[in-house]
Structures are given as structure tokens and as C-alpha cells.
């Protein structure tokens, strides 16, 4: 069985095999070379979800993140913000997941920094001037007001 899987890999006709993860990686790479990124992502996600060792899971996650990043860059070049933003966010989260499993993964760390330069994180806890109206306490109201303790 392993010989036939290797033969399919060499002949560039691999299948998504749960038995031979190398054949699944070859299939995902073949899809990626054909610019069929959704199929490539599906194969990498199936590898990541399967019962494989952590090294293989990290490789599948890293390759998925690279596809998200590549798709985002192509969308930015085509001025397609509706496609670039979600792919940048998916790239960030997938690189972070890769670093969760392998904290010293240099490629994931470097590419996460590249993604963060393109799409920095928003700090929602930071106080900024534009969130508070300038004189909001003096706004005109038509509500009937009563002082506390007064009839």
C-alpha cells in the first residue's frame, strides 16, 4: 500500500488518504499549485482534525495559514477588501494556533509579524477622544425631569 501511495505521489495523482498523511500533503500541494486554494485548505483542515502527531498538525496549520495569507495578499493587490480582511484575520488566528502548538516555529512567528504589519490589532480597551462626545452632558432633551427627593 505504501508503494502504491508513493507511486501516486510521484505521478501527481495523490488522493486524500487517512492512512498515508504524506499523500494528503502531496494532494494539498498539488491543489495549491493549481491555485485551487479552497480544496487545498480542505485537505489541510482534514489533516489537522485527524489523529496525527503534533509535528504533522503544526505543518498542516502553518500551510493553511500561508494559504490564507497568500489569498489576502492577492485580494489586496486586486483592491478586494471584502476578501482581504477575513483572510488576514484567518491567517492571524491560524499562525497563532501554530505557535500555540509550536512556540518556536520561526516561519509562523515571522509571517504573523508580516500579517500584523498589514492588519494591526485594534486595542478596544484604549480610551480615545472620539468615543466620548465633547459636551454630551449639555445635550438638549425633551424628557420631563424631576430632581431626586422632590415632588
PDB file of C-alpha atoms in Angstrom:
ATOM      1  CA  UNK A   1       0.000   0.000   0.000  1.00  0.00           C
ATOM      2  CA  UNK A   2       2.818   2.413   0.801  1.00  0.00           C
ATOM      3  CA  UNK A   3       4.452   1.728  -2.564  1.00  0.00           C
ATOM      4  CA  UNK A   4       1.231   2.494  -4.415  1.00  0.00           C
ATOM      5  CA  UNK A   5       0.803   5.709  -2.371  1.00  0.00           C
ATOM      6  CA  UNK A   6       4.365   6.762  -3.265  1.00  0.00           C
ATOM      7  CA  UNK A   7       3.683   5.952  -6.910  1.00  0.00           C
ATOM      8  CA  UNK A   8       0.558   8.158  -6.870  1.00  0.00           C
ATOM      9  CA  UNK A   9       2.577  10.980  -5.295  1.00  0.00           C
ATOM     10  CA  UNK A  10       5.308  10.735  -7.953  1.00  0.00           C
ATOM     11  CA  UNK A  11       2.734  10.571 -10.759  1.00  0.00           C
ATOM     12  CA  UNK A  12       0.983  13.632  -9.285  1.00  0.00           C
ATOM     13  CA  UNK A  13      -2.280  11.767  -8.760  1.00  0.00           C
ATOM     14  CA  UNK A  14      -2.426  11.559  -4.956  1.00  0.00           C
ATOM     15  CA  UNK A  15      -5.621  11.006  -3.019  1.00  0.00           C
ATOM     16  CA  UNK A  16      -6.714  12.317   0.363  1.00  0.00           C
ATOM     17  CA  UNK A  17      -5.628   9.287   2.314  1.00  0.00           C
ATOM     18  CA  UNK A  18      -6.255   8.931   6.015  1.00  0.00           C
ATOM     19  CA  UNK A  19      -3.726   6.105   6.047  1.00  0.00           C
ATOM     20  CA  UNK A  20      -0.833   7.966   4.396  1.00  0.00           C
ATOM     21  CA  UNK A  21      -0.611  11.577   5.511  1.00  0.00           C
ATOM     22  CA  UNK A  22       2.230  12.234   3.061  1.00  0.00           C
ATOM     23  CA  UNK A  23      -0.182  11.550   0.227  1.00  0.00           C
ATOM     24  CA  UNK A  24      -2.644  14.060   1.693  1.00  0.00           C
ATOM     25  CA  UNK A  25       0.105  16.694   1.895  1.00  0.00           C
ATOM     26  CA  UNK A  26       1.045  15.976  -1.734  1.00  0.00           C
ATOM     27  CA  UNK A  27      -2.605  16.390  -2.759  1.00  0.00           C
ATOM     28  CA  UNK A  28      -2.906  19.705  -0.885  1.00  0.00           C
ATOM     29  CA  UNK A  29       0.300  20.963  -2.512  1.00  0.00           C
ATOM     30  CA  UNK A  30      -0.995  19.906  -5.926  1.00  0.00           C
ATOM     31  CA  UNK A  31      -4.244  21.831  -5.335  1.00  0.00           C
ATOM     32  CA  UNK A  32      -2.273  24.852  -4.157  1.00  0.00           C
ATOM     33  CA  UNK A  33      -0.038  24.788  -7.243  1.00  0.00           C
ATOM     34  CA  UNK A  34      -3.206  24.733  -9.374  1.00  0.00           C
ATOM     35  CA  UNK A  35      -4.467  27.770  -7.391  1.00  0.00           C
ATOM     36  CA  UNK A  36      -7.372  25.689  -6.064  1.00  0.00           C
ATOM     37  CA  UNK A  37      -6.919  27.088  -2.565  1.00  0.00           C
ATOM     38  CA  UNK A  38     -10.289  26.025  -1.138  1.00  0.00           C
ATOM     39  CA  UNK A  39      -9.597  22.362  -1.915  1.00  0.00           C
ATOM     40  CA  UNK A  40      -6.077  22.687  -0.552  1.00  0.00           C
ATOM     41  CA  UNK A  41      -7.429  24.194   2.677  1.00  0.00           C
ATOM     42  CA  UNK A  42      -9.978  21.394   2.961  1.00  0.00           C
ATOM     43  CA  UNK A  43      -7.210  18.796   2.780  1.00  0.00           C
ATOM     44  CA  UNK A  44      -5.029  20.639   5.319  1.00  0.00           C
ATOM     45  CA  UNK A  45      -8.002  21.019   7.664  1.00  0.00           C
ATOM     46  CA  UNK A  46      -8.784  17.313   7.405  1.00  0.00           C
ATOM     47  CA  UNK A  47      -5.144  16.542   8.257  1.00  0.00           C
ATOM     48  CA  UNK A  48      -5.273  18.909  11.236  1.00  0.00           C
ATOM     49  CA  UNK A  49      -8.539  17.385  12.500  1.00  0.00           C
ATOM     50  CA  UNK A  50      -7.318  13.796  12.154  1.00  0.00           C
ATOM     51  CA  UNK A  51      -5.458  11.835  14.786  1.00  0.00           C
ATOM     52  CA  UNK A  52      -1.888  12.705  13.780  1.00  0.00           C
ATOM     53  CA  UNK A  53       1.139  13.656  15.806  1.00  0.00           C
ATOM     54  CA  UNK A  54       1.738  17.268  16.740  1.00  0.00           C
ATOM     55  CA  UNK A  55       4.509  17.856  14.182  1.00  0.00           C
ATOM     56  CA  UNK A  56       2.193  16.963  11.299  1.00  0.00           C
ATOM     57  CA  UNK A  57      -0.620  19.027  12.804  1.00  0.00           C
ATOM     58  CA  UNK A  58       1.718  22.052  13.031  1.00  0.00           C
ATOM     59  CA  UNK A  59       2.780  21.609   9.400  1.00  0.00           C
ATOM     60  CA  UNK A  60      -0.859  21.468   8.247  1.00  0.00           C
ATOM     61  CA  UNK A  61      -1.753  24.557  10.293  1.00  0.00           C
ATOM     62  CA  UNK A  62       1.236  26.508   9.004  1.00  0.00           C
ATOM     63  CA  UNK A  63       0.431  25.638   5.395  1.00  0.00           C
ATOM     64  CA  UNK A  64      -3.218  26.646   5.928  1.00  0.00           C
ATOM     65  CA  UNK A  65      -2.151  29.981   7.393  1.00  0.00           C
ATOM     66  CA  UNK A  66       0.149  30.564   4.428  1.00  0.00           C
ATOM     67  CA  UNK A  67      -2.756  29.987   2.038  1.00  0.00           C
ATOM     68  CA  UNK A  68      -4.944  32.448   3.964  1.00  0.00           C
ATOM     69  CA  UNK A  69      -2.115  34.993   3.866  1.00  0.00           C
ATOM     70  CA  UNK A  70      -1.431  34.457   0.160  1.00  0.00           C
ATOM     71  CA  UNK A  71      -5.152  34.814  -0.627  1.00  0.00           C
ATOM     72  CA  UNK A  72      -5.309  38.040   1.396  1.00  0.00           C
ATOM     73  CA  UNK A  73      -2.291  39.498  -0.407  1.00  0.00           C
ATOM     74  CA  UNK A  74      -3.821  38.668  -3.800  1.00  0.00           C
ATOM     75  CA  UNK A  75      -7.096  40.307  -2.697  1.00  0.00           C
ATOM     76  CA  UNK A  76      -5.244  43.441  -1.532  1.00  0.00           C
ATOM     77  CA  UNK A  77      -3.493  43.650  -4.889  1.00  0.00           C
ATOM     78  CA  UNK A  78      -6.922  43.427  -6.585  1.00  0.00           C
ATOM     79  CA  UNK A  79      -8.438  46.045  -4.204  1.00  0.00           C
ATOM     80  CA  UNK A  80     -10.905  43.474  -2.848  1.00  0.00           C
ATOM     81  CA  UNK A  81     -11.322  44.441   0.829  1.00  0.00           C
ATOM     82  CA  UNK A  82     -14.232  42.050   1.315  1.00  0.00           C
ATOM     83  CA  UNK A  83     -11.897  39.136   0.651  1.00  0.00           C
ATOM     84  CA  UNK A  84      -8.674  40.500   2.134  1.00  0.00           C
ATOM     85  CA  UNK A  85      -9.899  41.320   5.650  1.00  0.00           C
ATOM     86  CA  UNK A  86     -11.358  37.894   6.561  1.00  0.00           C
ATOM     87  CA  UNK A  87      -8.339  36.107   5.121  1.00  0.00           C
ATOM     88  CA  UNK A  88      -5.957  38.310   7.103  1.00  0.00           C
ATOM     89  CA  UNK A  89      -7.894  37.523  10.273  1.00  0.00           C
ATOM     90  CA  UNK A  90      -7.886  33.790   9.477  1.00  0.00           C
ATOM     91  CA  UNK A  91      -4.143  33.964   8.799  1.00  0.00           C
ATOM     92  CA  UNK A  92      -3.547  35.663  12.168  1.00  0.00           C
ATOM     93  CA  UNK A  93      -5.570  33.115  14.105  1.00  0.00           C
ATOM     94  CA  UNK A  94      -4.045  30.141  12.275  1.00  0.00           C
ATOM     95  CA  UNK A  95      -0.486  31.406  12.771  1.00  0.00           C
ATOM     96  CA  UNK A  96      -1.302  31.876  16.461  1.00  0.00           C
ATOM     97  CA  UNK A  97      -2.683  28.350  16.644  1.00  0.00           C
ATOM     98  CA  UNK A  98       0.517  27.095  15.014  1.00  0.00           C
ATOM     99  CA  UNK A  99       2.547  28.978  17.627  1.00  0.00           C
ATOM    100  CA  UNK A 100       0.359  27.513  20.378  1.00  0.00           C
ATOM    101  CA  UNK A 101       1.429  24.008  19.357  1.00  0.00           C
ATOM    102  CA  UNK A 102       4.988  25.008  18.420  1.00  0.00           C
ATOM    103  CA  UNK A 103       6.051  28.239  20.191  1.00  0.00           C
ATOM    104  CA  UNK A 104       9.440  28.381  18.464  1.00  0.00           C
ATOM    105  CA  UNK A 105       8.160  27.978  14.890  1.00  0.00           C
ATOM    106  CA  UNK A 106      10.194  30.691  13.179  1.00  0.00           C
ATOM    107  CA  UNK A 107       8.159  30.773   9.969  1.00  0.00           C
ATOM    108  CA  UNK A 108       4.853  31.195  11.797  1.00  0.00           C
ATOM    109  CA  UNK A 109       6.302  33.902  14.030  1.00  0.00           C
ATOM    110  CA  UNK A 110       7.773  35.807  11.072  1.00  0.00           C
ATOM    111  CA  UNK A 111       4.621  35.559   8.955  1.00  0.00           C
ATOM    112  CA  UNK A 112       2.402  36.566  11.889  1.00  0.00           C
ATOM    113  CA  UNK A 113       4.502  39.722  12.220  1.00  0.00           C
ATOM    114  CA  UNK A 114       4.062  40.376   8.486  1.00  0.00           C
ATOM    115  CA  UNK A 115       0.275  39.962   8.764  1.00  0.00           C
ATOM    116  CA  UNK A 116       0.173  42.247  11.815  1.00  0.00           C
ATOM    117  CA  UNK A 117       2.059  44.939   9.884  1.00  0.00           C
ATOM    118  CA  UNK A 118      -0.599  44.817   7.174  1.00  0.00           C
ATOM    119  CA  UNK A 119      -3.558  44.495   9.544  1.00  0.00           C
ATOM    120  CA  UNK A 120      -2.665  45.613  13.090  1.00  0.00           C
ATOM    121  CA  UNK A 121      -4.780  44.591  16.039  1.00  0.00           C
ATOM    122  CA  UNK A 122      -7.261  47.146  17.361  1.00  0.00           C
ATOM    123  CA  UNK A 123      -6.998  47.859  21.074  1.00  0.00           C
ATOM    124  CA  UNK A 124     -10.612  48.190  22.176  1.00  0.00           C
ATOM    125  CA  UNK A 125      -9.702  48.955  25.790  1.00  0.00           C
ATOM    126  CA  UNK A 126      -7.800  52.083  24.845  1.00  0.00           C
ATOM    127  CA  UNK A 127      -9.570  55.339  25.676  1.00  0.00           C
ATOM    128  CA  UNK A 128      -9.719  57.710  22.761  1.00  0.00           C
ATOM    129  CA  UNK A 129     -11.186  61.162  22.311  1.00  0.00           C
ATOM    130  CA  UNK A 130     -13.619  60.245  19.573  1.00  0.00           C
ATOM    131  CA  UNK A 131     -15.576  57.788  21.772  1.00  0.00           C
ATOM    132  CA  UNK A 132     -16.712  60.479  24.229  1.00  0.00           C
ATOM    133  CA  UNK A 133     -18.837  63.350  22.927  1.00  0.00           C
ATOM    134  CA  UNK A 134     -17.281  66.738  23.545  1.00  0.00           C
ATOM    135  CA  UNK A 135     -20.140  68.224  25.606  1.00  0.00           C
ATOM    136  CA  UNK A 136     -22.514  65.270  25.899  1.00  0.00           C
ATOM    137  CA  UNK A 137     -23.722  66.297  29.368  1.00  0.00           C
ATOM    138  CA  UNK A 138     -25.211  69.512  27.994  1.00  0.00           C
ATOM    139  CA  UNK A 139     -27.284  67.893  25.266  1.00  0.00           C
ATOM    140  CA  UNK A 140     -30.812  69.222  24.843  1.00  0.00           C
ATOM    141  CA  UNK A 141     -33.570  66.858  25.882  1.00  0.00           C
ATOM    142  CA  UNK A 142     -37.345  66.879  25.725  1.00  0.00           C
ATOM    143  CA  UNK A 143     -37.732  64.445  28.612  1.00  0.00           C
ATOM    144  CA  UNK A 144     -39.598  65.616  31.684  1.00  0.00           C
ATOM    145  CA  UNK A 145     -37.067  65.667  34.525  1.00  0.00           C
ATOM    146  CA  UNK A 146     -37.596  65.622  38.271  1.00  0.00           C
ATOM    147  CA  UNK A 147     -34.935  66.095  40.879  1.00  0.00           C
ATOM    148  CA  UNK A 148     -34.426  63.223  43.276  1.00  0.00           C
ATOM    149  CA  UNK A 149     -36.354  63.645  46.509  1.00  0.00           C
ATOM    150  CA  UNK A 150     -38.534  66.413  45.064  1.00  0.00           C
ATOM    151  CA  UNK A 151     -42.236  66.060  44.124  1.00  0.00           C
TER     152      UNK A 151
END
